[in-house]
mmCIF file of C-alpha atoms in Angstrom:
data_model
loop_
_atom_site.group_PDB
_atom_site.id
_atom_site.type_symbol
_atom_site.label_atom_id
_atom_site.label_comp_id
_atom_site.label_asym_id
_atom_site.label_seq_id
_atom_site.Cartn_x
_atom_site.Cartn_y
_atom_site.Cartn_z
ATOM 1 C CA UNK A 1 20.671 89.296 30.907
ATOM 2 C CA UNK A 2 20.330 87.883 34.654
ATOM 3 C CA UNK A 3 23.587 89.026 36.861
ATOM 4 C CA UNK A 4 25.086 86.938 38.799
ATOM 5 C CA UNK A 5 26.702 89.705 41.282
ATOM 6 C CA UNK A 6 25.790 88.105 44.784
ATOM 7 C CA UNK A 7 29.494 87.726 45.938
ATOM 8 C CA UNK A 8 32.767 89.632 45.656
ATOM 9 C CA UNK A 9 34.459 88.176 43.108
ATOM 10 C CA UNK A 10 31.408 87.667 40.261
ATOM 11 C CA UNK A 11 30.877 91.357 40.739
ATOM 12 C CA UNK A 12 34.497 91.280 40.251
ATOM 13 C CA UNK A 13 35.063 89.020 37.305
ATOM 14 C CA UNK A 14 32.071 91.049 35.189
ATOM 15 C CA UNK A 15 33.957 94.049 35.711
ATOM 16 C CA UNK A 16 37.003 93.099 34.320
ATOM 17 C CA UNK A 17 36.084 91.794 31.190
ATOM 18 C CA UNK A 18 35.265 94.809 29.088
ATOM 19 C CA UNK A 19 32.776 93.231 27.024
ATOM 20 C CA UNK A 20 30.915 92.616 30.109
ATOM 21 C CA UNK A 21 31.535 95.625 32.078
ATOM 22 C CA UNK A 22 29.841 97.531 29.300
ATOM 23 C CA UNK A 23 26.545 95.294 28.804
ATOM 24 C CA UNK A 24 26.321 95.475 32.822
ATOM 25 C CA UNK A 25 26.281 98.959 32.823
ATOM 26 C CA UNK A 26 23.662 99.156 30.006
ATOM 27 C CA UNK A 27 21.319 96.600 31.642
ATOM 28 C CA UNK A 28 21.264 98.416 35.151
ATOM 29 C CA UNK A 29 20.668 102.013 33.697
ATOM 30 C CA UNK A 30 23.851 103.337 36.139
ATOM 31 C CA UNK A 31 24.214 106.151 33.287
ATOM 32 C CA UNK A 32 21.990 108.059 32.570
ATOM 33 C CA UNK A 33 21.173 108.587 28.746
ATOM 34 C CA UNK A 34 24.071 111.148 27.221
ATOM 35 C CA UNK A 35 22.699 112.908 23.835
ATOM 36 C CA UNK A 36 25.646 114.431 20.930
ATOM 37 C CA UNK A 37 25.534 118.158 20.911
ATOM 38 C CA UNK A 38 26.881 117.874 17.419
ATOM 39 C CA UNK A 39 24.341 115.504 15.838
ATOM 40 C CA UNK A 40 21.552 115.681 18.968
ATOM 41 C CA UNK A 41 21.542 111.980 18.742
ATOM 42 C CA UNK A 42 21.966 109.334 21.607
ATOM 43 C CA UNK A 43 25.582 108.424 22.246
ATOM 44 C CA UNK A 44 26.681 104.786 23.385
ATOM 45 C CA UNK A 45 29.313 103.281 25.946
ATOM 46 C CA UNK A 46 32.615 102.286 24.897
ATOM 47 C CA UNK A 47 35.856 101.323 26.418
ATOM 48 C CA UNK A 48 39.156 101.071 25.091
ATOM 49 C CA UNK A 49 42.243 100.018 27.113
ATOM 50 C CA UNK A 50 44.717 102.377 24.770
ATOM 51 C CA UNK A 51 47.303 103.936 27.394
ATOM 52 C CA UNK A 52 45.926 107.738 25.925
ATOM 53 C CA UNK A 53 42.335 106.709 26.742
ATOM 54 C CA UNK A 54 43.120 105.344 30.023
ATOM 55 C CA UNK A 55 45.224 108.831 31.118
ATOM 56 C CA UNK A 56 42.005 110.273 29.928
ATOM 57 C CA UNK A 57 39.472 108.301 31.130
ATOM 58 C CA UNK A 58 40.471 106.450 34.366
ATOM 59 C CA UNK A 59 38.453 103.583 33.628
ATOM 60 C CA UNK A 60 38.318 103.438 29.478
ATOM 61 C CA UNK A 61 35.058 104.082 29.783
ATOM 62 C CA UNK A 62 33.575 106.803 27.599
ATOM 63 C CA UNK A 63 30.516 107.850 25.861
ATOM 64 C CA UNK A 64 31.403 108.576 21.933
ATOM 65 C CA UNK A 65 29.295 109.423 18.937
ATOM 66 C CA UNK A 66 29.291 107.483 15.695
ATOM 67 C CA UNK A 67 28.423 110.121 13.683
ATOM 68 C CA UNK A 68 31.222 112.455 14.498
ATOM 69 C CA UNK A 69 33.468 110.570 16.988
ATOM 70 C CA UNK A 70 32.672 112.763 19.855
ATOM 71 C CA UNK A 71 33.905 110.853 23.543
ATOM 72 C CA UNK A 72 32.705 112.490 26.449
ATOM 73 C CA UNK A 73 34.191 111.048 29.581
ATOM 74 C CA UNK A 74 31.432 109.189 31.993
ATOM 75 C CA UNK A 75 30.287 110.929 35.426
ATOM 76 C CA UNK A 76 29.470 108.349 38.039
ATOM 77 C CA UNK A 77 26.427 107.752 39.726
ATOM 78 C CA UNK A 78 27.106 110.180 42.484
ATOM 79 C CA UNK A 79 29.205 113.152 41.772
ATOM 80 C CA UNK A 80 31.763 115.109 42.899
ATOM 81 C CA UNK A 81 33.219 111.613 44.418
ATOM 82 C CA UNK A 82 36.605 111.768 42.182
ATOM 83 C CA UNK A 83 36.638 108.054 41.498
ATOM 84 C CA UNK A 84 35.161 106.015 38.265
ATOM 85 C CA UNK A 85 32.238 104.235 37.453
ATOM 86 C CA UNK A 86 34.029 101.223 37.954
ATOM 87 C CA UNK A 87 35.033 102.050 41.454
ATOM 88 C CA UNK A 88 31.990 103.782 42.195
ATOM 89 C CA UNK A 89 30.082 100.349 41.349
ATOM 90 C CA UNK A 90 32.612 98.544 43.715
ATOM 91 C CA UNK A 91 32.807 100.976 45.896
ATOM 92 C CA UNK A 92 28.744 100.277 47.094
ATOM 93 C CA UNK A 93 29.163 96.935 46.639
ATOM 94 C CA UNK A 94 31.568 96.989 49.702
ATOM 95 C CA UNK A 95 29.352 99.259 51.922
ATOM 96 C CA UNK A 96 26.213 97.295 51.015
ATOM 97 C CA UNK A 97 27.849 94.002 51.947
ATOM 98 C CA UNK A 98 29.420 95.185 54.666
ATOM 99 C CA UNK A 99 29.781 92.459 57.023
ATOM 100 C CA UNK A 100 30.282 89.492 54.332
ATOM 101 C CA UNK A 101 33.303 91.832 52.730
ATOM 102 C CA UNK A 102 34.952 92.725 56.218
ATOM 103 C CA UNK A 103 33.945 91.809 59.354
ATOM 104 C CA UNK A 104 35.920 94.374 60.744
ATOM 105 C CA UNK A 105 35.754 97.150 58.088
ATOM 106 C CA UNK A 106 38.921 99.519 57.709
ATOM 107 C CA UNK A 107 38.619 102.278 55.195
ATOM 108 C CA UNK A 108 41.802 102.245 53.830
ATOM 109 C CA UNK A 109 41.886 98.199 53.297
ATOM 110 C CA UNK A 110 38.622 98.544 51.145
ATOM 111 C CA UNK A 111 40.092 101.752 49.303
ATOM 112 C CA UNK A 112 43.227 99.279 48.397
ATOM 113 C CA UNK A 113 41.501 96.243 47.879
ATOM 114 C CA UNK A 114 39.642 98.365 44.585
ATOM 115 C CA UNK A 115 42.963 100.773 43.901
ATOM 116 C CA UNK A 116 41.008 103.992 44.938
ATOM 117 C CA UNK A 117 41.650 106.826 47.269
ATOM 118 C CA UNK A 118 40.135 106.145 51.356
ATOM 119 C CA UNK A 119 38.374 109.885 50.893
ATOM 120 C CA UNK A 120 35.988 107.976 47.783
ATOM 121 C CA UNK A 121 35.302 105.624 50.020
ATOM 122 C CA UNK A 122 33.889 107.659 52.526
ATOM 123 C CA UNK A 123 32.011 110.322 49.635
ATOM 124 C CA UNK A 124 30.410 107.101 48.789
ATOM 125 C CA UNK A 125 28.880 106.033 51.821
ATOM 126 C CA UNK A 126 28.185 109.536 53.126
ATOM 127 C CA UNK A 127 25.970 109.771 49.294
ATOM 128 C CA UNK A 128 24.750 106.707 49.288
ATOM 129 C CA UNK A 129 23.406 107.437 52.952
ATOM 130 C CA UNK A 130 22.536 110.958 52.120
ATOM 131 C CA UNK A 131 20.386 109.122 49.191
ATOM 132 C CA UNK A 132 18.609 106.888 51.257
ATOM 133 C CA UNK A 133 17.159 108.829 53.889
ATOM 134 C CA UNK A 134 15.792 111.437 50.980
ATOM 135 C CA UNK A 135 13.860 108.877 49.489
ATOM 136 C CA UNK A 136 12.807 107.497 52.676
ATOM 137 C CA UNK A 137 11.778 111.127 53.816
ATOM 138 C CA UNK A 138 9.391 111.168 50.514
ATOM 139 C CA UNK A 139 8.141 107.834 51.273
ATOM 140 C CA UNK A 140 6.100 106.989 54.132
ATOM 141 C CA UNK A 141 6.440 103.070 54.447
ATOM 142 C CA UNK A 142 2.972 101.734 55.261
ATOM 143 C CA UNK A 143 2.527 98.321 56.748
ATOM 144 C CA UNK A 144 -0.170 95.559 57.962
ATOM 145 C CA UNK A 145 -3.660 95.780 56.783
ATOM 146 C CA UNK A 146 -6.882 93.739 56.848
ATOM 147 C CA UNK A 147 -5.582 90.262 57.804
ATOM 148 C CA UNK A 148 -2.500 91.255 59.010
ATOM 149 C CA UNK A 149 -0.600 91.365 62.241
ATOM 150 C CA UNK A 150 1.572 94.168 63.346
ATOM 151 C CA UNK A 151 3.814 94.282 66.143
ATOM 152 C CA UNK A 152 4.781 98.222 67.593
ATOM 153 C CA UNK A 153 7.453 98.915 70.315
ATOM 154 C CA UNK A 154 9.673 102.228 71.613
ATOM 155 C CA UNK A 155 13.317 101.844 72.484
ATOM 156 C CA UNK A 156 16.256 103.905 73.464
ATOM 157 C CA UNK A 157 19.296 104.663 71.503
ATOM 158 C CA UNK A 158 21.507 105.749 74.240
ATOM 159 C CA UNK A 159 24.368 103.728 76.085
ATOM 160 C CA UNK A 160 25.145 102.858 79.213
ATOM 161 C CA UNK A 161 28.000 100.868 80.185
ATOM 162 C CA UNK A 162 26.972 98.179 82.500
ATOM 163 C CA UNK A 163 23.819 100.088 83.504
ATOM 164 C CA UNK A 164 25.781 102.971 84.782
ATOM 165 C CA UNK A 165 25.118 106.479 84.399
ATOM 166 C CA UNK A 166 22.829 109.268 83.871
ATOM 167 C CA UNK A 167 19.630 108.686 81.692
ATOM 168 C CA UNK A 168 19.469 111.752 79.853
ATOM 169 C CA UNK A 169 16.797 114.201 78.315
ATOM 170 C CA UNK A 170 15.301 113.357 75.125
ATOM 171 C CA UNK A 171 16.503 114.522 71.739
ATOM 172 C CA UNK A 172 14.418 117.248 70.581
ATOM 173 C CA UNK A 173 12.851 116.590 67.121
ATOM 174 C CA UNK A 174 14.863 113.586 66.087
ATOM 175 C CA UNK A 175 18.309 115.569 66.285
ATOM 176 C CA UNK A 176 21.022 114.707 68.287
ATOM 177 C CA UNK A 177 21.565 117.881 70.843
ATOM 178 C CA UNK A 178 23.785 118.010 73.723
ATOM 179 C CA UNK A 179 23.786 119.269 77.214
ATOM 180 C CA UNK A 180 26.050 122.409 79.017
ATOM 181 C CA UNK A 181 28.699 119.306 79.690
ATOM 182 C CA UNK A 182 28.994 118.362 75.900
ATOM 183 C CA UNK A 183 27.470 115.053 77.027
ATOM 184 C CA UNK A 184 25.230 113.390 74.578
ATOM 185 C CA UNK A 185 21.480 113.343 74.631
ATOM 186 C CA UNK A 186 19.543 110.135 74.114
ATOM 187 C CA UNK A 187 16.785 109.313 71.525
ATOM 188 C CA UNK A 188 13.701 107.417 71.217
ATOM 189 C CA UNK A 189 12.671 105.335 68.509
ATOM 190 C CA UNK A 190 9.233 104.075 67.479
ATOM 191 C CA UNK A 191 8.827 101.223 65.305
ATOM 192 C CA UNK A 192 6.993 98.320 63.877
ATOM 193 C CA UNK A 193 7.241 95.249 62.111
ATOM 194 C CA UNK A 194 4.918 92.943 60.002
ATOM 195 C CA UNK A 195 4.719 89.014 60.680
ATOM 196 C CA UNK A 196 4.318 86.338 58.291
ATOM 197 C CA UNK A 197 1.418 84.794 57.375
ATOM 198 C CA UNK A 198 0.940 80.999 58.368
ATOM 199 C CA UNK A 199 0.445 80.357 54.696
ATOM 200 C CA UNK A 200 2.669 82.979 53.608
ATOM 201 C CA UNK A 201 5.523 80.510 51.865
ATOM 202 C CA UNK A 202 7.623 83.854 50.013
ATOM 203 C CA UNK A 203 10.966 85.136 50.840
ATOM 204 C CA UNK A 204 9.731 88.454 50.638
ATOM 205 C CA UNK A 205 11.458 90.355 53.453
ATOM 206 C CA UNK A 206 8.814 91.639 56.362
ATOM 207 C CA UNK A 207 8.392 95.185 56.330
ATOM 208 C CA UNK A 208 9.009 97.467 59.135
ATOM 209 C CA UNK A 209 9.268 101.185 60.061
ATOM 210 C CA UNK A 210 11.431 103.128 62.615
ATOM 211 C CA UNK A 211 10.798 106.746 63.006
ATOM 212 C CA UNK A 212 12.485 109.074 65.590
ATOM 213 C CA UNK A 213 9.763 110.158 67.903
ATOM 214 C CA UNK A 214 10.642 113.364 70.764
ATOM 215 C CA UNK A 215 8.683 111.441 73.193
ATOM 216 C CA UNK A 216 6.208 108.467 73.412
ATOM 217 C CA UNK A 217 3.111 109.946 74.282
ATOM 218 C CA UNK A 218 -0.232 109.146 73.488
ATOM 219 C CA UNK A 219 -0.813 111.585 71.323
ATOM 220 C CA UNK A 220 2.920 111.109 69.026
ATOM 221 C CA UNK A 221 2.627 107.690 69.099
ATOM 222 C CA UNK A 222 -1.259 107.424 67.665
ATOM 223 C CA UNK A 223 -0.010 110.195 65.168
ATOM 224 C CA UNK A 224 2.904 107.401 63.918
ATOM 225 C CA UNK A 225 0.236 104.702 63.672
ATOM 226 C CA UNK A 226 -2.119 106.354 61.759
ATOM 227 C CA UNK A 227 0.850 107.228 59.200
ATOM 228 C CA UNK A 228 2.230 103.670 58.806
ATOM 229 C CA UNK A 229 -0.098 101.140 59.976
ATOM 230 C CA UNK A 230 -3.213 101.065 58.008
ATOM 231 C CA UNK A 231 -6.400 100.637 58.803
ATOM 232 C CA UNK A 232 -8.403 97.232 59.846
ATOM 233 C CA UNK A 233 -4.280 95.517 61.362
ATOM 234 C CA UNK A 234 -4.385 93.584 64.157
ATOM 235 C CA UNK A 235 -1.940 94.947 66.098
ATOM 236 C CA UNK A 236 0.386 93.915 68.995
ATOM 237 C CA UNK A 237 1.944 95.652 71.584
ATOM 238 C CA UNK A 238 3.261 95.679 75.274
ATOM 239 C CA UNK A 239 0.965 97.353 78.013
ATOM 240 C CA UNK A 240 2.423 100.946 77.525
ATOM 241 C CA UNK A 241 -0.063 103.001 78.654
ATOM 242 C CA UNK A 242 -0.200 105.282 75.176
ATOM 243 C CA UNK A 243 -1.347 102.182 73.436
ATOM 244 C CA UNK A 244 -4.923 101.777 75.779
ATOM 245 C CA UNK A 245 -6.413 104.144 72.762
ATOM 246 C CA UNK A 246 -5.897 101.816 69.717
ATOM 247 C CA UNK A 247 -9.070 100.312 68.900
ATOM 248 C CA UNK A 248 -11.243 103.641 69.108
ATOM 249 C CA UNK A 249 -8.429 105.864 67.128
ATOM 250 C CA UNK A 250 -10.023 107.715 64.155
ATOM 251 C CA UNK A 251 -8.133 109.198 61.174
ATOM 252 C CA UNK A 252 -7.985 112.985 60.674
ATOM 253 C CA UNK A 253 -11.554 112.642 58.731
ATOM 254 C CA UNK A 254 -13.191 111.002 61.651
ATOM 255 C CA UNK A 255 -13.295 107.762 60.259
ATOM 256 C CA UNK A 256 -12.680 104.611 62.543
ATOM 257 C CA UNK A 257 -9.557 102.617 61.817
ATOM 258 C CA UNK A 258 -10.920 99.055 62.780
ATOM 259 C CA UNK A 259 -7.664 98.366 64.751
ATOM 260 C CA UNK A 260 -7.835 95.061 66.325
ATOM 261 C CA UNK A 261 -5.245 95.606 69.095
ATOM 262 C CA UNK A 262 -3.978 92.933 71.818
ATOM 263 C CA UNK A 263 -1.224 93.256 74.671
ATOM 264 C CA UNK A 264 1.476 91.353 76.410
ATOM 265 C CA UNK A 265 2.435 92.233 80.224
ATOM 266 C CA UNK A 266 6.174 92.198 80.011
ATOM 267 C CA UNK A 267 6.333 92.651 83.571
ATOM 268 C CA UNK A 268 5.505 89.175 84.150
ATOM 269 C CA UNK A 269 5.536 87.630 80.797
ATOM 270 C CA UNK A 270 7.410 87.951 77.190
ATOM 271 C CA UNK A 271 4.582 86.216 75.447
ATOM 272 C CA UNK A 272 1.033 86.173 76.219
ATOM 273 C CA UNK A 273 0.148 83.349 78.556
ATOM 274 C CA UNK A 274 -3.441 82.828 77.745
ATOM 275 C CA UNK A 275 -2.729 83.179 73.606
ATOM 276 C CA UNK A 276 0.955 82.240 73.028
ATOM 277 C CA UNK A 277 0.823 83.902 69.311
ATOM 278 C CA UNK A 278 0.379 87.195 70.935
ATOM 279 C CA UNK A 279 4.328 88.445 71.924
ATOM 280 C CA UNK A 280 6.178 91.401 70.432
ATOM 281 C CA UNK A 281 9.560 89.481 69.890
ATOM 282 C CA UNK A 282 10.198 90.549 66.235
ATOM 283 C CA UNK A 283 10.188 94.189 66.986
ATOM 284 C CA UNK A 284 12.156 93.489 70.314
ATOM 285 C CA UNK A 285 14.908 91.781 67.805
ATOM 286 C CA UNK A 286 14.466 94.020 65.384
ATOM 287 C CA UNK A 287 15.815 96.632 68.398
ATOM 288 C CA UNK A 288 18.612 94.442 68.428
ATOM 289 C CA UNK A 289 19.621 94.322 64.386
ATOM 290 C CA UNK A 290 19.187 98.140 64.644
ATOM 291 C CA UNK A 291 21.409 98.628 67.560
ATOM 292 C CA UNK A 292 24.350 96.195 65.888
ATOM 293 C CA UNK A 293 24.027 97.473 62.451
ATOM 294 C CA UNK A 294 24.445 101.063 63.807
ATOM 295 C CA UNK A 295 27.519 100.178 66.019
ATOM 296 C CA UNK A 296 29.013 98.457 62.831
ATOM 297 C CA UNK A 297 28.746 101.266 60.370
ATOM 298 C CA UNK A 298 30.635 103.794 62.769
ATOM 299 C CA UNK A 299 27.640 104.994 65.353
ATOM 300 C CA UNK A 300 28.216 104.853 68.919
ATOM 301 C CA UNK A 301 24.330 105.018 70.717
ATOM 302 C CA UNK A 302 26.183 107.158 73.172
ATOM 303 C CA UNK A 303 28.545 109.232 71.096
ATOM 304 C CA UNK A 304 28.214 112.993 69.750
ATOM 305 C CA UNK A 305 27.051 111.774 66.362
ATOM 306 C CA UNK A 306 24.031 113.700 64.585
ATOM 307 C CA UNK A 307 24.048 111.096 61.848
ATOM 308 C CA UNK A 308 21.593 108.711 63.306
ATOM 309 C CA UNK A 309 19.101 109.821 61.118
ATOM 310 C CA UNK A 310 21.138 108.508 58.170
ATOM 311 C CA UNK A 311 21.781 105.375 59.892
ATOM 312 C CA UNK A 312 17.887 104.488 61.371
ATOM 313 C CA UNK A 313 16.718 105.197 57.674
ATOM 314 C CA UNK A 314 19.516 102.820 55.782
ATOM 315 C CA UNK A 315 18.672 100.222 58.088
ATOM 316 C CA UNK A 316 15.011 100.797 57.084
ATOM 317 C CA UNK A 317 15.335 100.613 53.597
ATOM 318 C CA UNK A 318 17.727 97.307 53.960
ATOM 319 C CA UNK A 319 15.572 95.278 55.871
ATOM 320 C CA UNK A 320 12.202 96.843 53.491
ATOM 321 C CA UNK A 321 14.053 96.184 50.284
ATOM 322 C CA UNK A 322 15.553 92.451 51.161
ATOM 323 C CA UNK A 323 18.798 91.404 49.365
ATOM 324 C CA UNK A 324 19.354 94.107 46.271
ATOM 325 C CA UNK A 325 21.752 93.473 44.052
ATOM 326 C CA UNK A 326 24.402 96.039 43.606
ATOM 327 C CA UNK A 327 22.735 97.110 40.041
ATOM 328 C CA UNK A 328 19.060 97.285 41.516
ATOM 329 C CA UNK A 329 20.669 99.116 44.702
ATOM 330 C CA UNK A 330 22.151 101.922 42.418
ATOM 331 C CA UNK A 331 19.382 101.917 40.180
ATOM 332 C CA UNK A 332 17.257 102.914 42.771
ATOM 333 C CA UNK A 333 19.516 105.508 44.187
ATOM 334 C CA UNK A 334 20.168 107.625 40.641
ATOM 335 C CA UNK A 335 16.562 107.159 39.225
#
């Protein structure tokens, strides 16, 4: 059965009707398989809206047995969160569609909106966070290719008001560290973003990667490439002086890439003047989506925070995976 979950309240309605709720969570696989110890066969959902099952089972939702009339209550996607499957599923829903639910997200307006604690709220982001960057940490997102164009760029996640203060060291390895004064230490990010074909007439989202680099040398910088770009992409860049290597780099076998590289001065121009297709602007706004949807989901660039990990990699895996739906986005999570 095709979902209709894009807004608040369809996602809503479908969980309220308990013939629904129950085929939704059957379609997206949110629980995994639950087998009778009495009769070792496969039990099935049910929900019941008795007062006793409810001060049982928070949501009526239960797994029971037809051969013996076992019920064992559900665990939700994530555990330890000490909420339902039914909040759990709304729960995400809120986080994922952040800025259409709220534009100004309070914890404990969500957590009464859905009749939940504020704490679940939070367990549920912090998982579904946690989540994300381990399966982006066991899979390297590899972009461009032959016929494709690739545009790379470095940037800062640090903050200055008005463009005044201290630039400080680098982070060391990714991780947020600070100095003797407690004062925060900046990062650099590396990145890079496909661009659409002319003919290209899909609304499949571009692909990108961001990686947290200790510093933007030659030799870190040709390591990222070779792990996410692969080989025979045109690629674009600014006139960074690490980048002067591209077309001769060879993989770790000694095998030329066939990197087709071109360059934009951006000391005198944002797009190339002699070929005007040849500008890094998509990564350079990319910068800028990263930046926002950091500062929105509780990340100051210049605060004592050593969750920017968490928040680079979620913003990876949103942009690479294009608008999930809130089955397909826990799907992926649990499986």
């Amino acid at each position: 059965m095709l979902w209709t979950e894009e807004s608040q309240t369809a996602l809503w309605d479908i969980l309220k009707k308990p013939t629904l709720c129950l085929q939704y969570i059957n379609d997206c696989n949110i629980i995994q398989p639950c087998i009778c110890i009495k009769c070792n066969k496969p039990m099935e959902l049910a929900m019941s809206s008795a007062i006793s099952y409810l001060n049982m089972y928070a949501d009526g939702i239960f797994m029971k047995c037809k051969c013996f009339r076992c019920k064992v209550q559900l665990k939700p996607p994530y555990d330890d969160i000490g909420t339902n499957v039914i909040n759990v599923i709304k729960l995400v829903w809120s986080h994922w569609n952040r800025k259409e639910y709220k534009e100004v997200l309070q914890y404990n307006s969500v957590s009464k909106d859905i009749g939940c604690r504020e704490k679940a709220f939070t367990d549920v982001i912090q998982a579904t966070r946690n989540r994300i960057l381990e399966i982006q940490s066991h899979e390297i997102t590899q972009i461009g290719g032959k016929g494709c164009i690739v545009e790379i760029d470095e940037t800062f996640m640090n903050k200055r008001k008005q463009n005044v203060g201290r630039m400080l060291q680098n982070a060391i390895g990714g991780e947020q560290v600070v100095d003797q004064n407690e004062k925060p230490i900046q990062y650099w990010i590396f990145g890079g973003v496909e661009r659409r074909q002319v003919d290209d007439q899909s609304k499949q989202p571009l692909k990108g990667f961001y990686v947290m680099v200790q510093k933007r040398d030659r030799k870190t910088l040709e390591a990222e490439i070779l792990k996410h770009i692969r080989p025979g992409t045109m690629i674009y860049s600014d006139m960074w002086h690490s980048y002067n290597n591209i077309i001769a780099m060879r993989d770790h076998n000694g095998i030329w890439c066939h990197y087709n590289h071109f360059s934009v001065n951006h000391k005198r121009n944002f797009v190339n003047p002699v070929l005007n297709n040849i500008h890094t602007q998509n990564i350079e706004r990319r910068w800028g989506d990263l930046k926002q949807h950091c500062k929105r989901r509780g990340y100051r660039t210049g605060g004592v925070n050593s969750s920017i990990k968490q928040r680079v990699s979620e913003y990876e895996f949103k942009r690479n995976n294009g608008v999930l739906k809130v089955s397909q986005l826990i799907k992926k999570l649990v499986e």
